[in-house]
N, CA, C and O atoms as a DFTB+ gen file, in Angstrom:
696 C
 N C O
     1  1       0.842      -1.174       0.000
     2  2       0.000       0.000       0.000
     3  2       0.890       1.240       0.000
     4  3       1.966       1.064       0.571
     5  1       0.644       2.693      -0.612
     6  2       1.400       3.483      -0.813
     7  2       0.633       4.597      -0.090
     8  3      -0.472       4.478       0.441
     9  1       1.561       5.944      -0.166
    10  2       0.890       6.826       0.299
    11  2      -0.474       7.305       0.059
    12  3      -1.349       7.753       0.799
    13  1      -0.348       6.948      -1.890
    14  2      -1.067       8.006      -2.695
    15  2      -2.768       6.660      -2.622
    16  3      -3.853       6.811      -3.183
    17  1      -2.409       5.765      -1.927
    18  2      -3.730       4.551      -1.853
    19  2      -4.827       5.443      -1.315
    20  3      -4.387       6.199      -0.449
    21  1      -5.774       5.551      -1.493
    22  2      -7.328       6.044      -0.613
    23  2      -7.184       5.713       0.890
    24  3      -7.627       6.406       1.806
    25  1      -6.347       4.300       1.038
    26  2      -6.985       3.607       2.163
    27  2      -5.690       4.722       3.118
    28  3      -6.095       5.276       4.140
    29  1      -4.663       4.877       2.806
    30  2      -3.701       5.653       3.220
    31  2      -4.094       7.289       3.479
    32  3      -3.288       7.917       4.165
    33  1      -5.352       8.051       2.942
    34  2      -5.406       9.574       3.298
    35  2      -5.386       9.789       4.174
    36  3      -4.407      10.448       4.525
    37  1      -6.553       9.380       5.374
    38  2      -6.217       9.579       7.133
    39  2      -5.739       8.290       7.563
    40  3      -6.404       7.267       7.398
    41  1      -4.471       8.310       8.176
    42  2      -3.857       7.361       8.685
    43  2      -4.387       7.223       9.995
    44  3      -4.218       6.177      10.620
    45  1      -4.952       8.090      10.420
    46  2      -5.711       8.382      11.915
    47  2      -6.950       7.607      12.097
    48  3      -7.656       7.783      13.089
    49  1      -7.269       6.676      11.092
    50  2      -8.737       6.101      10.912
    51  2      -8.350       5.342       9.872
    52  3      -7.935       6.022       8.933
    53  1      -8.328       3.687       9.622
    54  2      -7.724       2.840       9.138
    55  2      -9.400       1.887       8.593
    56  3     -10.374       1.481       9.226
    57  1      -8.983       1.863       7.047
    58  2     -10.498       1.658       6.220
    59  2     -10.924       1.102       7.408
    60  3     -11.535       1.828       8.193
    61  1     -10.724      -0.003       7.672
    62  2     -11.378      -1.007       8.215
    63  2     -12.591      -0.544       9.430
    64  3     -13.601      -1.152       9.785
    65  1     -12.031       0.778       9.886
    66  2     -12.722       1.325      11.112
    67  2     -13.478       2.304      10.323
    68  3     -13.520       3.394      10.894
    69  1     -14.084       2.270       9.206
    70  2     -14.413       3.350       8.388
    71  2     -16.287       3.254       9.102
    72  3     -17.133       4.139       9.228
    73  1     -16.305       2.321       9.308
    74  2     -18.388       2.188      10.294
    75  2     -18.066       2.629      11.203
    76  3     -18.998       3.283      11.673
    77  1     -16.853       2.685      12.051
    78  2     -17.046       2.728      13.387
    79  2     -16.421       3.764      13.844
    80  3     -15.888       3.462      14.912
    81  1     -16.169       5.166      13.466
    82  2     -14.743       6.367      13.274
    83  2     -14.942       6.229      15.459
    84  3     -13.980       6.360      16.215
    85  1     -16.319       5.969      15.902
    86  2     -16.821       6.808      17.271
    87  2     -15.635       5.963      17.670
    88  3     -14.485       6.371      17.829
    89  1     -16.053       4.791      17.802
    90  2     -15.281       3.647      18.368
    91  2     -13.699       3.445      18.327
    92  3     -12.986       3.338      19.324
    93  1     -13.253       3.410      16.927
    94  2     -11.823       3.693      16.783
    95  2     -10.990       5.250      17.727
    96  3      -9.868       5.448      18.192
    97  1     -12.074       5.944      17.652
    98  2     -11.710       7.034      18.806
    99  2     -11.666       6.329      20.234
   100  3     -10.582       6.105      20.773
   101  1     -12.453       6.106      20.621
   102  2     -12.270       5.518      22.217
   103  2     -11.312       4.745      22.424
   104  3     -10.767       4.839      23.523
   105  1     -10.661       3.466      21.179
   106  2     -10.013       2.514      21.138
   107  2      -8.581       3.675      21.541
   108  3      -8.100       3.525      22.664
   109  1      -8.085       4.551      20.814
   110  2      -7.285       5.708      20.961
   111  2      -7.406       6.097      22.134
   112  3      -6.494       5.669      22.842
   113  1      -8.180       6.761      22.690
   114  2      -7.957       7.550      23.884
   115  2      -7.926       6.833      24.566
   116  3      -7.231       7.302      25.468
   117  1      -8.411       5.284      24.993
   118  2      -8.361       4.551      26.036
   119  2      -6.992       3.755      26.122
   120  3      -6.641       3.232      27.180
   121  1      -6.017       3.666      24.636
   122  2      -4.798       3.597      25.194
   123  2      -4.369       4.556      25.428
   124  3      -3.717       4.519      26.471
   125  1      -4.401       5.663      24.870
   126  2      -3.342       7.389      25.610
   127  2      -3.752       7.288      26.693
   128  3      -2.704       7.413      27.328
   129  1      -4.647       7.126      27.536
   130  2      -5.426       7.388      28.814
   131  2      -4.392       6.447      29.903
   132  3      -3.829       6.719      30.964
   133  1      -4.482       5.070      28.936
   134  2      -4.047       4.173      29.923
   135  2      -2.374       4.319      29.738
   136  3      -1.694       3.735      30.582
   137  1      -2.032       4.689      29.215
   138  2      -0.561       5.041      28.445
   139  2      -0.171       6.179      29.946
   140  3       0.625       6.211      30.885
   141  1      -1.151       6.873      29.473
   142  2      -0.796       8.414      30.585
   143  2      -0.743       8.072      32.150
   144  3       0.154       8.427      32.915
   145  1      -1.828       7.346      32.467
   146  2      -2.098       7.033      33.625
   147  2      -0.758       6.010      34.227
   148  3      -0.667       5.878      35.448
   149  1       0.169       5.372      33.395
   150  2       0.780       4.066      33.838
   151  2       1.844       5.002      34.212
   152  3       2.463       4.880      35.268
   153  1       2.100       6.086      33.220
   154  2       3.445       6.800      34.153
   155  2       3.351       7.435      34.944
   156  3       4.385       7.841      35.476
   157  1       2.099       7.845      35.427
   158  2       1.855       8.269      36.419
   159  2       1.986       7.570      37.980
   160  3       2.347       7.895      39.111
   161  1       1.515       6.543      37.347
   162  2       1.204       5.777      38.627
   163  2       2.963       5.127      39.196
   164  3       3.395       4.936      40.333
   165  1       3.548       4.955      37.974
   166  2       4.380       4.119      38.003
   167  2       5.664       4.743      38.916
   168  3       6.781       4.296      39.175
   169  1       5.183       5.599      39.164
   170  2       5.868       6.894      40.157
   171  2       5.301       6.803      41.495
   172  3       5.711       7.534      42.397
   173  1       4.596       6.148      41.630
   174  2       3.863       5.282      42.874
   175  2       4.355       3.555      43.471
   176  3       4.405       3.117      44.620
   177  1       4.654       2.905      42.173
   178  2       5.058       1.555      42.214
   179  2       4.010       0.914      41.541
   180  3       4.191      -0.282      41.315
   181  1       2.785       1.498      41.102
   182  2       1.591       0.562      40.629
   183  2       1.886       0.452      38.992
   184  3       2.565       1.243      38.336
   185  1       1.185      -0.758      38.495
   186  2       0.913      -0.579      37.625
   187  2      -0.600      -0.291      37.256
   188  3      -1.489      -0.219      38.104
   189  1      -0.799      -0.126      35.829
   190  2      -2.081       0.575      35.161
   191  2      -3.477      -0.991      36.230
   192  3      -3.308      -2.204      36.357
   193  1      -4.266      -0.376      36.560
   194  2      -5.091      -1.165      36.802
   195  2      -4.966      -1.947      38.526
   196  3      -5.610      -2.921      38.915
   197  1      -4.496      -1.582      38.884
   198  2      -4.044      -2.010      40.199
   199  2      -4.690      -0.759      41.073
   200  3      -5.190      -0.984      42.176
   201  1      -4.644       0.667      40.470
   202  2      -5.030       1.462      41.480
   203  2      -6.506       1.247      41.348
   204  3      -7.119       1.559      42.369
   205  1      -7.247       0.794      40.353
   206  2      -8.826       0.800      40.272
   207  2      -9.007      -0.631      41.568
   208  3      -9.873      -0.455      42.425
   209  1      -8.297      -1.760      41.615
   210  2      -8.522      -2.580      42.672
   211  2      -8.645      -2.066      44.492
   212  3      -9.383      -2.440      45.404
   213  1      -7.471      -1.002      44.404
   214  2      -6.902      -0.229      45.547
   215  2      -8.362       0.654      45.768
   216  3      -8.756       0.833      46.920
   217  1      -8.973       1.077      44.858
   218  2      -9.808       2.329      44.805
   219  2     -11.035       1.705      45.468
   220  3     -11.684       2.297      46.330
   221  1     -11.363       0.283      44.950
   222  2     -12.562      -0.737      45.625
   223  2     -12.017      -0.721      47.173
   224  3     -12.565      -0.103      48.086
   225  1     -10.964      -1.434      47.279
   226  2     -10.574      -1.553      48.729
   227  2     -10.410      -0.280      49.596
   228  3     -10.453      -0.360      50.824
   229  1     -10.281       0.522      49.155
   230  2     -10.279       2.282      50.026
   231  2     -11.626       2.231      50.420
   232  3     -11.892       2.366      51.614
   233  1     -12.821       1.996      49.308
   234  2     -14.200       2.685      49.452
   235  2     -14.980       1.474      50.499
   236  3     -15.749       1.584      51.454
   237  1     -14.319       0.208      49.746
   238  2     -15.454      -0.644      50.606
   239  2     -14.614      -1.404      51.400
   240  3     -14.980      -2.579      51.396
   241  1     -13.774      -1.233      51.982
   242  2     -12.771      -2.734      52.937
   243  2     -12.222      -3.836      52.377
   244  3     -11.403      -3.884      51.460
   245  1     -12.683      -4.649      52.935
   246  2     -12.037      -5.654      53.126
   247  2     -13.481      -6.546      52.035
   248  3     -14.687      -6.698      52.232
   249  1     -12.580      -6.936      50.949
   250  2     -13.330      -7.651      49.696
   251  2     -13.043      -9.689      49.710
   252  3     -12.027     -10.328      49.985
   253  1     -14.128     -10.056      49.381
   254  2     -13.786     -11.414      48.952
   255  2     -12.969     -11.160      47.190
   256  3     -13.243     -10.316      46.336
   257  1     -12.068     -12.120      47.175
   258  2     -11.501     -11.902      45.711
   259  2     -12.449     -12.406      44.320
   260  3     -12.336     -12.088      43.136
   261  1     -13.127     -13.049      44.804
   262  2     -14.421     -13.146      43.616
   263  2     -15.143     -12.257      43.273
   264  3     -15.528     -12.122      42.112
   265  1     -15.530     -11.301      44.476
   266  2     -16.393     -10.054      44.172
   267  2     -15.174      -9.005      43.552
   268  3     -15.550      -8.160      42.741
   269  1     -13.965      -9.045      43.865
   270  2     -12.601      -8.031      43.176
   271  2     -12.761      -8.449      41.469
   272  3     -12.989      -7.787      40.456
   273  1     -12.517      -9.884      41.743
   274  2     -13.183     -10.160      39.808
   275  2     -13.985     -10.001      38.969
   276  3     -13.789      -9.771      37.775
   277  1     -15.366     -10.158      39.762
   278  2     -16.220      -9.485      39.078
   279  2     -16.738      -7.870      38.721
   280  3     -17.311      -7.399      37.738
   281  1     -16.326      -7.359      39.807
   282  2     -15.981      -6.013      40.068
   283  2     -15.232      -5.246      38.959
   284  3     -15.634      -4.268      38.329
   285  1     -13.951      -5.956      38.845
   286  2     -13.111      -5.237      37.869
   287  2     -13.400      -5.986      36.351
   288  3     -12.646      -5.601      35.458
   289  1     -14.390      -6.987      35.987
   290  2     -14.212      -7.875      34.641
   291  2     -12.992      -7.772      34.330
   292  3     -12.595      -7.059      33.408
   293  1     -12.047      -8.674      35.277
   294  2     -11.008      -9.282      34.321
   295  2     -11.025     -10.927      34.767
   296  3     -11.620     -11.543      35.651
   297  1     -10.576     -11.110      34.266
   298  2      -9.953     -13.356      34.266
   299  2      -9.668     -13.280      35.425
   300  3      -9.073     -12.296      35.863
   301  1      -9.990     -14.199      36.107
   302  2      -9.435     -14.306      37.492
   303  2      -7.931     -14.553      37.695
   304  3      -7.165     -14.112      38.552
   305  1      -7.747     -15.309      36.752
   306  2      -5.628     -15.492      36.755
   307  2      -4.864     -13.708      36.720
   308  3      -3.804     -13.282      37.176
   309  1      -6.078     -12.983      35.898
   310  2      -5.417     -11.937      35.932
   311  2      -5.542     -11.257      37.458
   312  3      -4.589     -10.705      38.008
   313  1      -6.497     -11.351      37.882
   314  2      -6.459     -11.282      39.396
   315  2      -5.510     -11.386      40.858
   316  3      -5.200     -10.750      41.865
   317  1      -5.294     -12.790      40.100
   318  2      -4.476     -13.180      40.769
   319  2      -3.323     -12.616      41.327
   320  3      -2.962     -12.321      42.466
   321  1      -2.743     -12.534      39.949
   322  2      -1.202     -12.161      39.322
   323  2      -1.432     -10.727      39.816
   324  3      -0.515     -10.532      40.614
   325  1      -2.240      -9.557      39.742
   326  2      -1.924      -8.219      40.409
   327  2      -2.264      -8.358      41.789
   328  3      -1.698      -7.492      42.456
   329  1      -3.122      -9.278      42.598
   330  2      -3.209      -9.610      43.915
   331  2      -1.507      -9.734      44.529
   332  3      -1.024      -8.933      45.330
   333  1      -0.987     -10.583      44.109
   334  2       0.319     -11.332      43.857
   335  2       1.314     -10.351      44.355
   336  3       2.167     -10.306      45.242
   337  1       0.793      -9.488      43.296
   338  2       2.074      -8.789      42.885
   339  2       1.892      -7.184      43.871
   340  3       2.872      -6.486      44.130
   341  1       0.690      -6.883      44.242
   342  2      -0.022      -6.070      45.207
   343  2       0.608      -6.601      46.748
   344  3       1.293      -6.050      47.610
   345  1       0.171      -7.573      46.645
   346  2       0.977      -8.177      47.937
   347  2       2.366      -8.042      48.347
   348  3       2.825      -7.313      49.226
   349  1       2.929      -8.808      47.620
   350  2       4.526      -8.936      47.208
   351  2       5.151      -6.790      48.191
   352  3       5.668      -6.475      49.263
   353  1       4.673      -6.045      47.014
   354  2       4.768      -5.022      47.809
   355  2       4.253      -4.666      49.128
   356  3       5.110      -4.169      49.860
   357  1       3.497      -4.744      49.454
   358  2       3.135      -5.125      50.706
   359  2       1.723      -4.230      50.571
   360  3       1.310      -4.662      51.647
   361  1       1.076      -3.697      50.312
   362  2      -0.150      -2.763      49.678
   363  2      -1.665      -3.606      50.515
   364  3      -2.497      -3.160      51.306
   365  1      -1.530      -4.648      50.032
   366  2      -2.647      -5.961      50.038
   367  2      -2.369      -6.630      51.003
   368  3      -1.295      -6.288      51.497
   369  1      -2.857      -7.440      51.500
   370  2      -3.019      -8.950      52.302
   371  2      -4.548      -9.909      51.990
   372  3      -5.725      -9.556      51.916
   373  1      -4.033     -10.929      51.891
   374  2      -5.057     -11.999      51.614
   375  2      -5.089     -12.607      52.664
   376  3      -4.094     -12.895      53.330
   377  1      -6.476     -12.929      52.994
   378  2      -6.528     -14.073      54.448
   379  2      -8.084     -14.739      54.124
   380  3      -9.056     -14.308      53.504
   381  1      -7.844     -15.848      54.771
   382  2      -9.219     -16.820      54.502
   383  2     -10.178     -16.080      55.343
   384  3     -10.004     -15.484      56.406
   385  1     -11.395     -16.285      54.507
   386  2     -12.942     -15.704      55.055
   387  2     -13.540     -15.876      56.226
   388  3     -14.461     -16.680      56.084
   389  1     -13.404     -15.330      57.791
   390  2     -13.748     -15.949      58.508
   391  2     -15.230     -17.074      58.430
   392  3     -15.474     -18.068      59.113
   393  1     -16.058     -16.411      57.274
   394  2     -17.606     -17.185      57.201
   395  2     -17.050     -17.788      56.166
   396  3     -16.191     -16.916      56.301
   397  1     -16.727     -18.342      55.370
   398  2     -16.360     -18.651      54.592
   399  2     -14.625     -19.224      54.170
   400  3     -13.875     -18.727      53.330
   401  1     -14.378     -20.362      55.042
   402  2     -13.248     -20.191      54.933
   403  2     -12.428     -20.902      53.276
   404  3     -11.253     -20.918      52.907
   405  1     -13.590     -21.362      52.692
   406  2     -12.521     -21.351      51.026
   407  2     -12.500     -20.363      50.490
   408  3     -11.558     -20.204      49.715
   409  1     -13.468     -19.281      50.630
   410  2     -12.824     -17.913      50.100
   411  2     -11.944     -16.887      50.725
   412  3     -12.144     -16.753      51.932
   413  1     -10.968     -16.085      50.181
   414  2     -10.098     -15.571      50.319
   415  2     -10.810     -13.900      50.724
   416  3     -11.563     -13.413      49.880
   417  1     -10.613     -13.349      51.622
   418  2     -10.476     -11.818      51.899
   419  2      -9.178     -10.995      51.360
   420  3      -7.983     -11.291      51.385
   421  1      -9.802      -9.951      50.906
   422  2      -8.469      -8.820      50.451
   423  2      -9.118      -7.696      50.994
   424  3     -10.301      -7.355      50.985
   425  1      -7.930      -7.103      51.550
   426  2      -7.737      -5.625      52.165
   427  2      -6.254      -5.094      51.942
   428  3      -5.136      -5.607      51.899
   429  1      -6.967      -3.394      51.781
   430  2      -5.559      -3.124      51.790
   431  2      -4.486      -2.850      53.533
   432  3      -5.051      -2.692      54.616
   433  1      -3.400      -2.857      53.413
   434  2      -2.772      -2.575      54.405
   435  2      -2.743      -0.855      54.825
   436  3      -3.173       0.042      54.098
   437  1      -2.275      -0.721      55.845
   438  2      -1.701       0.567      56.230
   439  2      -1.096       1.168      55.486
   440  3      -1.330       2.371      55.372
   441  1       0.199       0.358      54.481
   442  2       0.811       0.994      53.596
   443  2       0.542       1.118      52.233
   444  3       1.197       1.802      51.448
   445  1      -0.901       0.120      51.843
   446  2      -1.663       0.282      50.751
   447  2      -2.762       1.632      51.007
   448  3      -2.983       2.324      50.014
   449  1      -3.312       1.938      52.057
   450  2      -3.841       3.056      52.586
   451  2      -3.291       4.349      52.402
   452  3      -3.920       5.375      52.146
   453  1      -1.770       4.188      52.590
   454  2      -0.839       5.727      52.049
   455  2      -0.886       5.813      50.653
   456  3      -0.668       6.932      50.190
   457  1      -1.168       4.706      49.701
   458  2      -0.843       4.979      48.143
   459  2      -2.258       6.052      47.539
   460  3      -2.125       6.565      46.428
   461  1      -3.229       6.254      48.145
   462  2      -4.128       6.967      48.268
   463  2      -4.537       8.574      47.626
   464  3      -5.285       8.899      46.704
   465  1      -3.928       9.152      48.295
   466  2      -3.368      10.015      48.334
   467  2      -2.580      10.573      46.694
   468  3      -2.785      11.674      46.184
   469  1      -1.833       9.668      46.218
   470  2      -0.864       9.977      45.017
   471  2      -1.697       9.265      44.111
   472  3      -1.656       9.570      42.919
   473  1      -2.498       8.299      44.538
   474  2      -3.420       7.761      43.229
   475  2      -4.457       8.981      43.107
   476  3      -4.777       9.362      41.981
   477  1      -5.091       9.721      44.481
   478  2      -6.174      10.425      43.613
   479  2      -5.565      11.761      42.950
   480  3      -6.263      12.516      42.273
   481  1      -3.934      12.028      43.255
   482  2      -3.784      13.491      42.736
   483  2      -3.127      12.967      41.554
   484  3      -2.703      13.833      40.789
   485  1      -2.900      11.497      41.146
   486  2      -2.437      11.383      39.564
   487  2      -3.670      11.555      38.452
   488  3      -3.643      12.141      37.370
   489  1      -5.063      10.639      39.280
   490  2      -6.506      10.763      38.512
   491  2      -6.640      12.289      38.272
   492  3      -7.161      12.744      37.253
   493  1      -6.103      13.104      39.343
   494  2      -6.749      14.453      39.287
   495  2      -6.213      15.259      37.768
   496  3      -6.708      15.747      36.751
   497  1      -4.712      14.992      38.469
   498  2      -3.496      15.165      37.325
   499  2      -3.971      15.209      35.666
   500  3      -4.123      16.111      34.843
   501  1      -4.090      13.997      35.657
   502  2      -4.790      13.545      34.487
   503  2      -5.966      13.644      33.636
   504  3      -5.991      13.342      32.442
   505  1      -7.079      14.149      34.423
   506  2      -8.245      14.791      34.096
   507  2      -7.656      15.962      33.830
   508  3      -7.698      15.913      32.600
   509  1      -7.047      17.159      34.126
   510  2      -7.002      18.271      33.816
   511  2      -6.386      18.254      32.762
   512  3      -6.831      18.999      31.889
   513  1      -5.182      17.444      32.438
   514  2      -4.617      17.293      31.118
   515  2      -5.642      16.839      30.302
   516  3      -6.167      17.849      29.832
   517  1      -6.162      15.915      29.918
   518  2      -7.091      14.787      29.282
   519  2      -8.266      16.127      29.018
   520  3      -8.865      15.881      27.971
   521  1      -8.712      17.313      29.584
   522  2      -9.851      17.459      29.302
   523  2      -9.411      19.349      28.800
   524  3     -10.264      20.017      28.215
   525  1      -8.397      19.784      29.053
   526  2      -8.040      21.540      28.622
   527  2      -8.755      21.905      27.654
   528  3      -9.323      21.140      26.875
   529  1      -8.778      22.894      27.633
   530  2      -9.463      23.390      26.433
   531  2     -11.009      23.242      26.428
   532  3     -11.822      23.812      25.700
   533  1     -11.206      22.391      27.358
   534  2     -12.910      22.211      27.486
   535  2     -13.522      23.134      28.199
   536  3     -12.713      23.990      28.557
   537  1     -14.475      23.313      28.521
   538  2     -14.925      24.696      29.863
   539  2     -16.180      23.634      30.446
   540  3     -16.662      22.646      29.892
   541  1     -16.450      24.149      31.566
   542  2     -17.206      23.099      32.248
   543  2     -18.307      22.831      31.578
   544  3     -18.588      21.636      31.671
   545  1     -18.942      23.352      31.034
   546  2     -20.274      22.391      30.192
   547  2     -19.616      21.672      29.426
   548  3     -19.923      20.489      29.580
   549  1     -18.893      21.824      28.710
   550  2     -17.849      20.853      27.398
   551  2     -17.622      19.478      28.347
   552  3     -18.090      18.383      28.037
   553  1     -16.908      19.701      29.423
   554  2     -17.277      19.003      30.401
   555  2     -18.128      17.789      31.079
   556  3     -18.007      16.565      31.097
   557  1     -18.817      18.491      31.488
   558  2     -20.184      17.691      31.802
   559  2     -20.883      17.113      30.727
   560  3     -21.424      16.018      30.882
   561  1     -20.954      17.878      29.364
   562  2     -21.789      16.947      28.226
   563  2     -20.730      16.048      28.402
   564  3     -20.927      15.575      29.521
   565  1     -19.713      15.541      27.930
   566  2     -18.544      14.918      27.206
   567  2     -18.758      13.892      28.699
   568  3     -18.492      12.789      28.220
   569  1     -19.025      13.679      29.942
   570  2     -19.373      12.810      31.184
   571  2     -20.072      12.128      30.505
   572  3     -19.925      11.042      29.945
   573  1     -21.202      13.151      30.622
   574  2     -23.085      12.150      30.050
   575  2     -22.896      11.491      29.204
   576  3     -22.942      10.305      29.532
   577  1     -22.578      11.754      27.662
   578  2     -22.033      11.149      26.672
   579  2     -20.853       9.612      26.910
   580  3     -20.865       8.417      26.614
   581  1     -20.213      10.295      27.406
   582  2     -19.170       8.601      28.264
   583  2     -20.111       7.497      28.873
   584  3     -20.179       6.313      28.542
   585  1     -20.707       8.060      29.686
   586  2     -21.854       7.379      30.433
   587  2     -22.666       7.009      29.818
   588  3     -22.735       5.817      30.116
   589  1     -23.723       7.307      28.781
   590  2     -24.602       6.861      27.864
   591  2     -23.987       5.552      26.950
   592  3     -24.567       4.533      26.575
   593  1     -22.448       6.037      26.728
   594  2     -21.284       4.837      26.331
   595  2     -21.541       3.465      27.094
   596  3     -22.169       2.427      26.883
   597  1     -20.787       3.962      28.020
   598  2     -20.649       3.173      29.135
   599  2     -21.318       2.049      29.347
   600  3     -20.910       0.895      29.475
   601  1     -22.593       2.585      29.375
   602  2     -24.007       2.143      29.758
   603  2     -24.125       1.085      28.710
   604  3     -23.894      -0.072      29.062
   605  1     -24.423       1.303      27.585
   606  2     -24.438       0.816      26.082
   607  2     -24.303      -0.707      26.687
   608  3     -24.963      -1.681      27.051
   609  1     -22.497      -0.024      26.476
   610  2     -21.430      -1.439      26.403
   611  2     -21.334      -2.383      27.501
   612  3     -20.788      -3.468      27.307
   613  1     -21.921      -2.006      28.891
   614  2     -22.107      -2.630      29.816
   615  2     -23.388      -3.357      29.189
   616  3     -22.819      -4.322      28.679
   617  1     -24.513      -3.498      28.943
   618  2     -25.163      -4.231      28.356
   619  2     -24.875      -5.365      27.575
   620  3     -25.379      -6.488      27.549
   621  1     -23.694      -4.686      26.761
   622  2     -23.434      -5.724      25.428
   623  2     -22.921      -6.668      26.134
   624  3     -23.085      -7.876      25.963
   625  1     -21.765      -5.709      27.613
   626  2     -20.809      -6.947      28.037
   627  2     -21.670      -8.037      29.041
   628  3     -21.163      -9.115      29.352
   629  1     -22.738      -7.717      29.408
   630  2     -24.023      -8.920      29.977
   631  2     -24.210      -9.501      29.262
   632  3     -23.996     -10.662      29.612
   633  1     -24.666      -9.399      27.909
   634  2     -25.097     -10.233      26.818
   635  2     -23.812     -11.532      26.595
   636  3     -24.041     -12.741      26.652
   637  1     -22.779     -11.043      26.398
   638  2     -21.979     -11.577      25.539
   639  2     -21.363     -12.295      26.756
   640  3     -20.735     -13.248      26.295
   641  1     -21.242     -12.274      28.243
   642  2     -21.255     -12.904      29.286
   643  2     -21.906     -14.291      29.510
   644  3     -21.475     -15.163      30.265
   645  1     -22.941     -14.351      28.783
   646  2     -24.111     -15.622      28.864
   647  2     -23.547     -16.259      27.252
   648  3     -23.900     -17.213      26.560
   649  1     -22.866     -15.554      27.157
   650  2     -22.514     -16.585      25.231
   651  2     -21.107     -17.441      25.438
   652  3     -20.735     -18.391      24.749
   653  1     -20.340     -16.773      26.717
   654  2     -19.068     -17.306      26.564
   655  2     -17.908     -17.224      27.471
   656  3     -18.270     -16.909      28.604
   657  1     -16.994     -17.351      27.390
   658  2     -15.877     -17.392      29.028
   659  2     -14.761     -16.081      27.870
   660  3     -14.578     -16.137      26.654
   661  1     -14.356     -15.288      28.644
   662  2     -13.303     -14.637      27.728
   663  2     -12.329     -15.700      27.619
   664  3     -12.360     -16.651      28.400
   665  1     -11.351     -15.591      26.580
   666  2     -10.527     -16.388      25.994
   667  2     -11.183     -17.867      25.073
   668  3     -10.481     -18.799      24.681
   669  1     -11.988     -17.801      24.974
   670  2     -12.961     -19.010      24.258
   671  2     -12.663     -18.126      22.575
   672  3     -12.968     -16.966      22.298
   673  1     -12.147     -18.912      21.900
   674  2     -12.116     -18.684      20.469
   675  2     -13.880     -18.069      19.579
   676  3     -14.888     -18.687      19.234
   677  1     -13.559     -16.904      19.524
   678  2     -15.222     -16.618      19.124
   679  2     -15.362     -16.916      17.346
   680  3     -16.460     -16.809      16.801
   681  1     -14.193     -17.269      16.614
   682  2     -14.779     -17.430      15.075
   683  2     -14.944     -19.010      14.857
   684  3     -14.244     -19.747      15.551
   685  1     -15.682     -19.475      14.087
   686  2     -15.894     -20.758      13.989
   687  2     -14.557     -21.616      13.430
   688  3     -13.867     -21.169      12.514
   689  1     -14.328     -22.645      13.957
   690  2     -13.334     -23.294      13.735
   691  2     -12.095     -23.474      13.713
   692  3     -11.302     -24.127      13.034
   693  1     -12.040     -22.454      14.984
   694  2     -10.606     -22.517      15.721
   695  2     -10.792     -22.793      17.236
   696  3      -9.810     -22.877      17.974
């Protein structure tokens, strides 16, 4: 393919995403977002996605790790592995359920309690970059609009929950 190809004029929008320009946008900002956010954090010791686990455990205590999985929709191995690795630093502790003793409790520690603090002034950080140039109604529509998103795709992701396990091959015959 060459410069002078059609499919080559906006390189910023690739044919293939030519139905979907909304979507190929979000696909974009949600890696810059997560791009932005990792060096941020990473100035903390976290990686991307670890402070949204931390953020459950600040608001609500002390979690069973099944409700942390479902909570965050990821694989539970992936769970694991930032539990793991949450721990390891010392942030987390896991301990068996007193009512329940095959399930596992997570809380954060005292010193997962100080990361607090630098996680909400990186979110803060980051919103003000992520949104300049906007003025507060630009603002607030551009929320509602996310949220009306949001909303959408949380649906789809119920639907498509009852069709299948993530990692299950979704085209026929593989």
């Amino acid at each position: 393919m060459t410069a002078a190809d059609p499919a080559c004029a906006d390189p910023a929008l690739p044919s293939a995403a030519r139905g979907g320009p909304v979507g190929h946008t979000l696909a974009r900002v949600s890696r810059a977002h997560r791009f932005a956010m990792g060096r941020r954090l990473r100035a903390l010791g976290l990686y991307p996605g670890q402070e949204l686990m931390m953020m459950r455990l600040w608001d609500c205590g002390a979690a069973r790790q099944s409700e942390l999985i479902r909570f965050l929709g990821l694989d539970p191995s992936t769970v694991t592995k930032m539990l793991q690795r949450l721990e390891q630093c010392g942030w987390v502790r896991r301990r068996p359920d007193p009512a329940d003793r095959r399930a596992v409790l997570v809380e954060a520690t005292e010193r997962g309690q100080a990361l607090r603090a630098g996680v909400e002034d990186a979110w803060s950080d980051l919103e003000e970059s992520s949104l300049a140039g906007l003025d507060p109604a630009e603002r607030t529509e551009l929320a509602r609009l996310l949220g009306v998103l949001a909303e959408n795709l949380r649906a789809e992701a119920d639907e498509a929950g009852e069709e299948g396990e993530e990692g299950d091959c979704p085209a026929p015959g593989c």
